[in-house]
GROMACS .gro file of N, CA and C in nm:
model
  492
    1MET      N    1   0.083  -0.115   0.000
    1MET     CA    2   0.000   0.000   0.000
    1MET      C    3   0.088   0.123   0.000
    2ARG      N    4   0.049   0.213  -0.078
    2ARG     CA    5   0.125   0.335  -0.093
    2ARG      C    6   0.051   0.449  -0.023
    3VAL      N    7   0.119   0.515   0.074
    3VAL     CA    8   0.056   0.622   0.151
    3VAL      C    9   0.127   0.752   0.117
    4ARG      N   10   0.047   0.847   0.097
    4ARG     CA   11   0.105   0.978   0.070
    4ARG      C   12   0.170   1.031   0.198
    5PRO      N   13   0.285   1.095   0.189
    5PRO     CA   14   0.353   1.144   0.309
    5PRO      C   15   0.270   1.248   0.385
    6SER      N   16   0.195   1.331   0.317
    6SER     CA   17   0.118   1.433   0.387
    6SER      C   18   0.002   1.371   0.463
    7LEU      N   19  -0.058   1.267   0.412
    7LEU     CA   20  -0.166   1.200   0.483
    7LEU      C   21  -0.112   1.126   0.605
    8ALA      N   22   0.007   1.070   0.598
    8ALA     CA   23   0.067   1.000   0.711
    8ALA      C   24   0.095   1.098   0.825
    9ALA      N   25   0.141   1.215   0.790
    9ALA     CA   26   0.168   1.316   0.892
    9ALA      C   27   0.039   1.360   0.959
   10LEU      N   28  -0.068   1.374   0.881
   10LEU     CA   29  -0.197   1.413   0.938
   10LEU      C   30  -0.251   1.305   1.031
   11ALA      N   31  -0.223   1.178   0.998
   11ALA     CA   32  -0.272   1.068   1.080
   11ALA      C   33  -0.196   1.062   1.213
   12LEU      N   34  -0.068   1.098   1.212
   12LEU     CA   35   0.013   1.093   1.333
   12LEU      C   36  -0.002   1.217   1.421
   13LEU      N   37  -0.058   1.324   1.366
   13LEU     CA   38  -0.070   1.451   1.439
   13LEU      C   39  -0.145   1.437   1.571
   14PRO      N   40  -0.262   1.370   1.577
   14PRO     CA   41  -0.329   1.356   1.708
   14PRO      C   42  -0.245   1.279   1.809
   15LEU      N   43  -0.169   1.181   1.763
   15LEU     CA   44  -0.085   1.105   1.855
   15LEU      C   45   0.027   1.191   1.912
   16LEU      N   46   0.086   1.276   1.827
   16LEU     CA   47   0.193   1.364   1.873
   16LEU      C   48   0.139   1.471   1.968
   17ALA      N   49   0.020   1.519   1.944
   17ALA     CA   50  -0.039   1.623   2.029
   17ALA      C   51  -0.072   1.568   2.167
   18ALA      N   52  -0.096   1.439   2.178
   18ALA     CA   53  -0.130   1.380   2.307
   18ALA      C   54  -0.007   1.365   2.395
   19CYS      N   55   0.113   1.367   2.337
   19CYS     CA   56   0.236   1.353   2.415
   19CYS      C   57   0.269   1.486   2.481
   20GLY      N   58   0.293   1.486   2.609
   20GLY     CA   59   0.330   1.609   2.681
   20GLY      C   60   0.212   1.701   2.696
   21GLY      N   61   0.232   1.816   2.754
   21GLY     CA   62   0.128   1.916   2.768
   21GLY      C   63   0.037   1.893   2.884
   22GLY      N   64   0.021   1.770   2.931
   22GLY     CA   65  -0.071   1.744   3.040
   22GLY      C   66  -0.012   1.780   3.175
   23ASP      N   67   0.106   1.734   3.203
   23ASP     CA   68   0.172   1.760   3.331
   23ASP      C   69   0.278   1.869   3.311
   24GLU      N   70   0.236   1.991   3.329
   24GLU     CA   71   0.327   2.104   3.310
   24GLU      C   72   0.406   2.126   3.438
   25VAL      N   73   0.536   2.149   3.427
   25VAL     CA   74   0.621   2.177   3.543
   25VAL      C   75   0.624   2.328   3.559
   26THR      N   76   0.586   2.374   3.677
   26THR     CA   77   0.588   2.518   3.703
   26THR      C   78   0.688   2.547   3.813
   27MET      N   79   0.731   2.669   3.819
   27MET     CA   80   0.826   2.711   3.920
   27MET      C   81   0.751   2.748   4.048
   28PRO      N   82   0.801   2.705   4.163
   28PRO     CA   83   0.732   2.741   4.287
   28PRO      C   84   0.742   2.892   4.310
   29PRO      N   85   0.654   2.948   4.392
   29PRO     CA   86   0.660   3.092   4.418
   29PRO      C   87   0.790   3.128   4.488
   30LEU      N   88   0.842   3.243   4.454
   30LEU     CA   89   0.967   3.289   4.515
   30LEU      C   90   0.938   3.349   4.652
   31THR      N   91   1.012   3.302   4.750
   31THR     CA   92   0.998   3.355   4.886
   31THR      C   93   1.137   3.392   4.936
   32PRO      N   94   1.145   3.492   5.021
   32PRO     CA   95   1.278   3.528   5.073
   32PRO      C   96   1.331   3.420   5.165
   33GLU      N   97   1.458   3.400   5.159
   33GLU     CA   98   1.524   3.303   5.245
   33GLU      C   99   1.550   3.366   5.381
   34PRO      N  100   1.553   3.288   5.487
   34PRO     CA  101   1.586   3.343   5.619
   34PRO      C  102   1.727   3.402   5.614
   35GLY      N  103   1.743   3.517   5.673
   35GLY     CA  104   1.873   3.583   5.674
   35GLY      C  105   1.904   3.657   5.546
   36ASP      N  106   1.809   3.658   5.453
   36ASP     CA  107   1.829   3.730   5.327
   36ASP      C  108   1.835   3.879   5.357
   37SER      N  109   1.938   3.944   5.310
   37SER     CA  110   1.950   4.087   5.337
   37SER      C  111   1.871   4.166   5.235
   38ARG      N  112   1.799   4.261   5.282
   38ARG     CA  113   1.719   4.349   5.196
   38ARG      C  114   1.799   4.474   5.166
   39PRO      N  115   1.778   4.533   5.050
   39PRO     CA  116   1.849   4.656   5.021
   39PRO      C  117   1.813   4.763   5.124
   40ALA      N  118   1.911   4.844   5.154
   40ALA     CA  119   1.888   4.952   5.250
   40ALA      C  120   1.787   5.051   5.193
   41GLU      N  121   1.710   5.110   5.281
   41GLU     CA  122   1.612   5.207   5.235
   41GLU      C  123   1.681   5.329   5.177
   42ALA      N  124   1.621   5.385   5.076
   42ALA     CA  125   1.675   5.506   5.014
   42ALA      C  126   1.659   5.621   5.112
   43PRO      N  127   1.756   5.713   5.113
   43PRO     CA  128   1.743   5.827   5.203
   43PRO      C  129   1.616   5.906   5.170
   44THR      N  130   1.555   5.959   5.272
   44THR     CA  131   1.433   6.034   5.250
   44THR      C  132   1.464   6.182   5.241
   45ALA      N  133   1.393   6.247   5.154
   45ALA     CA  134   1.410   6.391   5.140
   45ALA      C  135   1.347   6.458   5.261
   46ALA      N  136   1.420   6.550   5.317
   46ALA     CA  137   1.368   6.624   5.432
   46ALA      C  138   1.263   6.723   5.383
   47PRO      N  139   1.173   6.765   5.469
   47PRO     CA  140   1.072   6.862   5.428
   47PRO      C  141   1.136   6.989   5.372
   48PRO      N  142   1.089   7.037   5.256
   48PRO     CA  143   1.152   7.152   5.191
   48PRO      C  144   1.162   7.275   5.280
   49ARG      N  145   1.061   7.302   5.358
   49ARG     CA  146   1.064   7.422   5.444
   49ARG      C  147   1.175   7.411   5.549
   50GLN      N  148   1.195   7.291   5.602
   50GLN     CA  149   1.295   7.267   5.706
   50GLN      C  150   1.437   7.282   5.650
   51THR      N  151   1.458   7.246   5.524
   51THR     CA  152   1.593   7.249   5.466
   51THR      C  153   1.621   7.375   5.385
   52LEU      N  154   1.529   7.468   5.383
   52LEU     CA  155   1.548   7.588   5.303
   52LEU      C  156   1.678   7.661   5.336
   53PRO      N  157   1.713   7.684   5.463
   53PRO     CA  158   1.840   7.753   5.490
   53PRO      C  159   1.962   7.678   5.437
   54ALA      N  160   1.963   7.543   5.447
   54ALA     CA  161   2.075   7.464   5.396
   54ALA      C  162   2.081   7.473   5.244
   55ARG      N  163   1.967   7.457   5.180
   55ARG     CA  164   1.963   7.463   5.034
   55ARG      C  165   2.001   7.601   4.983
   56LEU      N  166   1.962   7.704   5.057
   56LEU     CA  167   1.995   7.841   5.019
   56LEU      C  168   2.146   7.865   5.029
   57ALA      N  169   2.211   7.807   5.131
   57ALA     CA  170   2.356   7.820   5.144
   57ALA      C  171   2.427   7.755   5.025
   58LEU      N  172   2.384   7.637   4.985
   58LEU     CA  173   2.446   7.571   4.870
   58LEU      C  174   2.419   7.649   4.742
   59TYR      N  175   2.297   7.699   4.728
   59TYR     CA  176   2.260   7.780   4.613
   59TYR      C  177   2.351   7.902   4.601
   60LYS      N  178   2.373   7.973   4.712
   60LYS     CA  179   2.458   8.092   4.710
   60LYS      C  180   2.603   8.056   4.683
   61TYR      N  181   2.648   7.942   4.735
   61TYR     CA  182   2.784   7.897   4.708
   61TYR      C  183   2.803   7.868   4.559
   62LEU      N  184   2.711   7.792   4.500
   62LEU     CA  185   2.724   7.756   4.358
   62LEU      C  186   2.710   7.879   4.268
   63ARG      N  187   2.617   7.966   4.299
   63ARG     CA  188   2.600   8.088   4.221
   63ARG      C  189   2.722   8.180   4.237
   64GLY      N  190   2.781   8.181   4.357
   64GLY     CA  191   2.903   8.259   4.379
   64GLY      C  192   3.019   8.208   4.296
   65ILE      N  193   3.029   8.076   4.285
   65ILE     CA  194   3.133   8.016   4.200
   65ILE      C  195   3.113   8.062   4.056
   66SER      N  196   2.989   8.057   4.008
   66SER     CA  197   2.962   8.095   3.869
   66SER      C  198   3.000   8.240   3.842
   67ALA      N  199   2.982   8.327   3.941
   67ALA     CA  200   3.013   8.469   3.923
   67ALA      C  201   3.159   8.501   3.955
   68GLY      N  202   3.230   8.406   4.014
   68GLY     CA  203   3.368   8.434   4.055
   68GLY      C  204   3.372   8.525   4.177
   69ASN      N  205   3.267   8.523   4.256
   69ASN     CA  206   3.254   8.609   4.372
   69ASN      C  207   3.313   8.540   4.495
   70ALA      N  208   3.414   8.600   4.555
   70ALA     CA  209   3.480   8.542   4.672
   70ALA      C  210   3.388   8.536   4.793
   71ARG      N  211   3.274   8.606   4.790
   71ARG     CA  212   3.179   8.597   4.901
   71ARG      C  213   3.120   8.457   4.913
   72ALA      N  214   3.135   8.375   4.808
   72ALA     CA  215   3.089   8.236   4.814
   72ALA      C  216   3.164   8.160   4.923
   73CYS      N  217   3.283   8.205   4.957
   73CYS     CA  218   3.364   8.139   5.059
   73CYS      C  219   3.301   8.148   5.197
   74ALA      N  220   3.210   8.240   5.217
   74ALA     CA  221   3.140   8.253   5.345
   74ALA      C  222   3.051   8.132   5.372
   75TYR      N  223   3.022   8.051   5.270
   75TYR     CA  224   2.934   7.935   5.283
   75TYR      C  225   3.011   7.804   5.290
   76VAL      N  226   3.141   7.812   5.319
   76VAL     CA  227   3.228   7.695   5.320
   76VAL      C  228   3.277   7.670   5.463
   77ALA      N  229   3.263   7.546   5.510
   77ALA     CA  230   3.315   7.507   5.641
   77ALA      C  231   3.467   7.494   5.635
   78PRO      N  232   3.537   7.517   5.746
   78PRO     CA  233   3.683   7.509   5.746
   78PRO      C  234   3.739   7.375   5.695
   79ALA      N  235   3.679   7.263   5.733
   79ALA     CA  236   3.728   7.132   5.688
   79ALA      C  237   3.715   7.119   5.536
   80TYR      N  238   3.605   7.166   5.482
   80TYR     CA  239   3.584   7.162   5.336
   80TYR      C  240   3.685   7.254   5.268
   81GLU      N  241   3.709   7.369   5.326
   81GLU     CA  242   3.805   7.465   5.269
   81GLU      C  243   3.946   7.404   5.266
   82ARG      N  244   3.984   7.334   5.373
   82ARG     CA  245   4.115   7.267   5.375
   82ARG      C  246   4.124   7.162   5.265
   83ARG      N  247   4.018   7.082   5.251
   83ARG     CA  248   4.021   6.972   5.154
   83ARG      C  249   4.019   7.022   5.010
   84VAL      N  250   3.936   7.121   4.981
   84VAL     CA  251   3.917   7.166   4.843
   84VAL      C  252   4.020   7.272   4.801
   85PHE      N  253   4.051   7.363   4.893
   85PHE     CA  254   4.137   7.475   4.857
   85PHE      C  255   4.276   7.468   4.918
   86GLY      N  256   4.303   7.367   5.000
   86GLY     CA  257   4.438   7.347   5.051
   86GLY      C  258   4.468   7.404   5.187
   87GLY      N  259   4.376   7.467   5.253
   87GLY     CA  260   4.403   7.517   5.388
   87GLY      C  261   4.301   7.619   5.431
   88PRO      N  262   4.302   7.651   5.561
   88PRO     CA  263   4.208   7.750   5.611
   88PRO      C  264   4.240   7.889   5.553
   89GLY      N  265   4.136   7.958   5.514
   89GLY     CA  266   4.153   8.091   5.458
   89GLY      C  267   4.200   8.095   5.313
   90ARG      N  268   4.208   7.980   5.249
   90ARG     CA  269   4.258   7.976   5.111
   90ARG      C  270   4.148   7.976   5.006
   91CYS      N  271   4.024   7.979   5.048
   91CYS     CA  272   3.914   7.980   4.951
   91CYS      C  273   3.919   8.106   4.866
   92ARG      N  274   3.934   8.220   4.931
   92ARG     CA  275   3.934   8.348   4.858
   92ARG      C  276   4.044   8.353   4.753
   93SER      N  277   4.163   8.308   4.788
   93SER     CA  278   4.274   8.314   4.692
   93SER      C  279   4.268   8.198   4.591
   94GLY      N  280   4.210   8.084   4.631
   94GLY     CA  281   4.208   7.967   4.543
   94GLY      C  282   4.084   7.955   4.458
   95LEU      N  283   3.983   8.037   4.483
   95LEU     CA  284   3.858   8.026   4.408
   95LEU      C  285   3.879   8.050   4.259
   96GLY      N  286   3.958   8.149   4.225
   96GLY     CA  287   3.984   8.179   4.085
   96GLY      C  288   4.050   8.063   4.012
   97ARG      N  289   4.150   8.001   4.076
   97ARG     CA  290   4.219   7.887   4.013
   97ARG      C  291   4.127   7.767   3.999
   98ALA      N  292   4.049   7.739   4.104
   98ALA     CA  293   3.956   7.626   4.098
   98ALA      C  294   3.847   7.651   3.996
   99ARG      N  295   3.801   7.774   3.989
   99ARG     CA  296   3.696   7.811   3.892
   99ARG      C  297   3.749   7.801   3.749
  100ALA      N  298   3.877   7.831   3.729
  100ALA     CA  299   3.938   7.825   3.596
  100ALA      C  300   3.942   7.683   3.542
  101ARG      N  301   3.935   7.583   3.629
  101ARG     CA  302   3.935   7.443   3.586
  101ARG      C  303   3.799   7.398   3.533
  102LEU      N  304   3.695   7.479   3.558
  102LEU     CA  305   3.562   7.445   3.508
  102LEU      C  306   3.548   7.489   3.362
  103ARG      N  307   3.472   7.414   3.287
  103ARG     CA  308   3.446   7.451   3.147
  103ARG      C  309   3.355   7.574   3.142
  104PRO      N  310   3.364   7.652   3.037
  104PRO     CA  311   3.272   7.766   3.024
  104PRO      C  312   3.125   7.725   3.028
  105GLN      N  313   3.093   7.607   2.974
  105GLN     CA  314   2.956   7.557   2.977
  105GLN      C  315   2.911   7.529   3.122
  106ASP      N  316   3.005   7.482   3.205
  106ASP     CA  317   2.972   7.454   3.344
  106ASP      C  318   2.944   7.584   3.420
  107LEU      N  319   3.025   7.686   3.394
  107LEU     CA  320   3.004   7.816   3.459
  107LEU      C  321   2.870   7.875   3.416
  108ALA      N  322   2.838   7.861   3.288
  108ALA     CA  323   2.709   7.911   3.239
  108ALA      C  324   2.594   7.834   3.303
  109ALA      N  325   2.610   7.704   3.319
  109ALA     CA  326   2.505   7.623   3.381
  109ALA      C  327   2.484   7.662   3.528
  110LEU      N  328   2.593   7.693   3.597
  110LEU     CA  329   2.582   7.732   3.738
  110LEU      C  330   2.502   7.860   3.757
  111ARG      N  331   2.496   7.943   3.655
  111ARG     CA  332   2.419   8.068   3.666
  111ARG      C  333   2.269   8.040   3.675
  112GLY      N  334   2.226   7.920   3.635
  112GLY     CA  335   2.084   7.887   3.639
  112GLY      C  336   2.051   7.769   3.729
  113VAL      N  337   2.143   7.732   3.820
  113VAL     CA  338   2.120   7.616   3.906
  113VAL      C  339   2.025   7.651   4.021
  114THR      N  340   1.944   7.552   4.059
  114THR     CA  341   1.862   7.562   4.180
  114THR      C  342   1.882   7.435   4.262
  115VAL      N  343   1.848   7.442   4.389
  115VAL     CA  344   1.865   7.330   4.482
  115VAL      C  345   1.727   7.296   4.538
  116PRO      N  346   1.651   7.209   4.470
  116PRO     CA  347   1.512   7.185   4.511
  116PRO      C  348   1.494   7.090   4.628
  117THR      N  349   1.591   7.005   4.658
  117THR     CA  350   1.571   6.904   4.761
  117THR      C  351   1.700   6.878   4.837
  118CYS      N  352   1.684   6.824   4.955
  118CYS     CA  353   1.797   6.791   5.041
  118CYS      C  354   1.759   6.667   5.121
  119GLU      N  355   1.846   6.567   5.125
  119GLU     CA  356   1.821   6.444   5.200
  119GLU      C  357   1.878   6.459   5.340
  120GLU      N  358   1.810   6.401   5.438
  120GLU     CA  359   1.859   6.405   5.575
  120GLU      C  360   1.987   6.322   5.587
  121GLY      N  361   2.080   6.370   5.669
  121GLY     CA  362   2.200   6.294   5.700
  121GLY      C  363   2.318   6.330   5.615
  122PRO      N  364   2.429   6.269   5.632
  122PRO     CA  365   2.453   6.143   5.700
  122PRO      C  366   2.455   6.152   5.852
  123GLY      N  367   2.484   6.267   5.908
  123GLY     CA  368   2.485   6.280   6.054
  123GLY      C  369   2.369   6.366   6.101
  124ALA      N  370   2.358   6.379   6.231
  124ALA     CA  371   2.254   6.465   6.287
  124ALA      C  372   2.287   6.611   6.255
  125GLY      N  373   2.188   6.687   6.218
  125GLY     CA  374   2.209   6.828   6.185
  125GLY      C  375   2.277   6.847   6.051
  126GLU      N  376   2.270   6.747   5.965
  126GLU     CA  377   2.331   6.755   5.832
  126GLU      C  378   2.227   6.717   5.727
  127CYS      N  379   2.250   6.764   5.607
  127CYS     CA  380   2.170   6.717   5.494
  127CYS      C  381   2.261   6.709   5.372
  128THR      N  382   2.222   6.625   5.278
  128THR     CA  383   2.303   6.598   5.160
  128THR      C  384   2.224   6.632   5.035
  129VAL      N  385   2.292   6.701   4.942
  129VAL     CA  386   2.235   6.729   4.811
  129VAL      C  387   2.321   6.656   4.709
  130ARG      N  388   2.262   6.563   4.640
  130ARG     CA  389   2.335   6.489   4.536
  130ARG      C  390   2.336   6.572   4.407
  131PHE      N  391   2.444   6.559   4.333
  131PHE     CA  392   2.460   6.637   4.211
  131PHE      C  393   2.343   6.616   4.116
  132GLU      N  394   2.295   6.491   4.107
  132GLU     CA  395   2.185   6.462   4.014
  132GLU      C  396   2.052   6.523   4.059
  133HIS      N  397   2.044   6.569   4.184
  133HIS     CA  398   1.921   6.633   4.231
  133HIS      C  399   1.919   6.783   4.208
  134LEU      N  400   2.032   6.841   4.167
  134LEU     CA  401   2.033   6.983   4.133
  134LEU      C  402   1.952   7.004   4.006
  135ARG      N  403   1.888   7.117   3.993
  135ARG     CA  404   1.809   7.149   3.874
  135ARG      C  405   1.878   7.260   3.797
  136TRP      N  406   1.873   7.248   3.666
  136TRP     CA  407   1.945   7.340   3.579
  136TRP      C  408   1.847   7.410   3.486
  137LYS      N  409   1.873   7.535   3.461
  137LYS     CA  410   1.788   7.613   3.371
  137LYS      C  411   1.806   7.565   3.226
  138GLY      N  412   1.927   7.532   3.189
  138GLY     CA  413   1.958   7.481   3.055
  138GLY      C  414   2.028   7.347   3.068
  139ALA      N  415   2.135   7.332   2.991
  139ALA     CA  416   2.214   7.209   2.997
  139ALA      C  417   2.285   7.201   3.132
  140PRO      N  418   2.290   7.083   3.194
  140PRO     CA  419   2.355   7.071   3.325
  140PRO      C  420   2.506   7.082   3.316
  141ALA      N  421   2.567   7.120   3.427
  141ALA     CA  422   2.712   7.122   3.437
  141ALA      C  423   2.761   6.978   3.450
  142ARG      N  424   2.889   6.962   3.431
  142ARG     CA  425   2.951   6.830   3.444
  142ARG      C  426   3.015   6.821   3.582
  143PRO      N  427   2.988   6.714   3.658
  143PRO     CA  428   3.047   6.704   3.792
  143PRO      C  429   3.199   6.690   3.785
  144GLY      N  430   3.264   6.737   3.889
  144GLY     CA  431   3.409   6.728   3.901
  144GLY      C  432   3.466   6.859   3.953
  145GLY      N  433   3.578   6.850   4.019
  145GLY     CA  434   3.641   6.969   4.075
  145GLY      C  435   3.554   7.029   4.184
  146LEU      N  436   3.519   7.155   4.170
  146LEU     CA  437   3.433   7.222   4.267
  146LEU      C  438   3.292   7.164   4.270
  147LEU      N  439   3.253   7.097   4.162
  147LEU     CA  440   3.118   7.042   4.151
  147LEU      C  441   3.121   6.894   4.192
  148ALA      N  442   3.107   6.871   4.321
  148ALA     CA  443   3.118   6.737   4.379
  148ALA      C  444   2.998   6.651   4.343
  149ALA      N  445   3.014   6.520   4.357
  149ALA     CA  446   2.905   6.426   4.333
  149ALA      C  447   2.792   6.446   4.434
  150SER      N  448   2.827   6.493   4.553
  150SER     CA  449   2.726   6.529   4.653
  150SER      C  450   2.786   6.635   4.745
  151PHE      N  451   2.698   6.715   4.799
  151PHE     CA  452   2.738   6.820   4.893
  151PHE      C  453   2.671   6.791   5.027
  152VAL      N  454   2.751   6.786   5.132
  152VAL     CA  455   2.697   6.771   5.267
  152VAL      C  456   2.695   6.910   5.329
  153LEU      N  457   2.579   6.946   5.381
  153LEU     CA  458   2.562   7.075   5.446
  153LEU      C  459   2.541   7.052   5.595
  154ARG      N  460   2.606   7.136   5.676
  154ARG     CA  461   2.600   7.118   5.821
  154ARG      C  462   2.565   7.250   5.887
  155ALA      N  463   2.483   7.241   5.990
  155ALA     CA  464   2.446   7.361   6.065
  155ALA      C  465   2.561   7.400   6.158
  156HIS      N  466   2.600   7.525   6.152
  156HIS     CA  467   2.701   7.584   6.241
  156HIS      C  468   2.634   7.702   6.309
  157GLY      N  469   2.580   7.676   6.426
  157GLY     CA  470   2.502   7.780   6.493
  157GLY      C  471   2.374   7.805   6.415
  158ASP      N  472   2.352   7.928   6.375
  158ASP     CA  473   2.231   7.959   6.297
  158ASP      C  474   2.258   7.963   6.148
  159ARG      N  475   2.378   7.924   6.106
  159ARG     CA  476   2.415   7.924   5.963
  159ARG      C  477   2.437   7.783   5.914
  160TRP      N  478   2.418   7.763   5.784
  160TRP     CA  479   2.448   7.636   5.719
  160TRP      C  480   2.569   7.656   5.631
  161LEU      N  481   2.662   7.557   5.633
  161LEU     CA  482   2.783   7.565   5.553
  161LEU      C  483   2.802   7.438   5.473
  162VAL      N  484   2.870   7.450   5.360
  162VAL     CA  485   2.908   7.333   5.281
  162VAL      C  486   3.022   7.266   5.356
  163ALA      N  487   2.999   7.144   5.402
  163ALA     CA  488   3.097   7.074   5.486
  163ALA      C  489   3.163   6.957   5.415
  164GLY      N  490   3.110   6.917   5.306
  164GLY     CA  491   3.169   6.802   5.237
  164GLY      C  492   3.106   6.777   5.105
   0.00000   0.00000   0.00000
């Protein structure tokens, strides 16, 4: 007997369909293991009204850098001044040199920067502003040099200073 190949395939199709498909293997639900470490919670933004003086200090510091105004040094803590400018009292004399290392586009961007948010910590009486949280009127500045990845602001009496 001669069987056409296409008819033979059609005859075997129901037999092939019956194989498998009935007992499907599924993955059990994922559950955390005991002792599994969870990612640390993201820092929370402090209430805007509470951090306004700190954010204003950073705003004046950054705008002072853009203008080349040595009065920006009034918003710098001594430890930060030592680290960034090389010693106490060196901000005024070193601001011009540090500012000269910034690109013209960065200086232009600093003229339109705002500081909308501040995260609590790392210590008590401190708040942190990350570079990516700064807002720019136009193209953003590039981090580096005077433009740190984050700025830590600390209360010194009734004033806030850039401390790190």
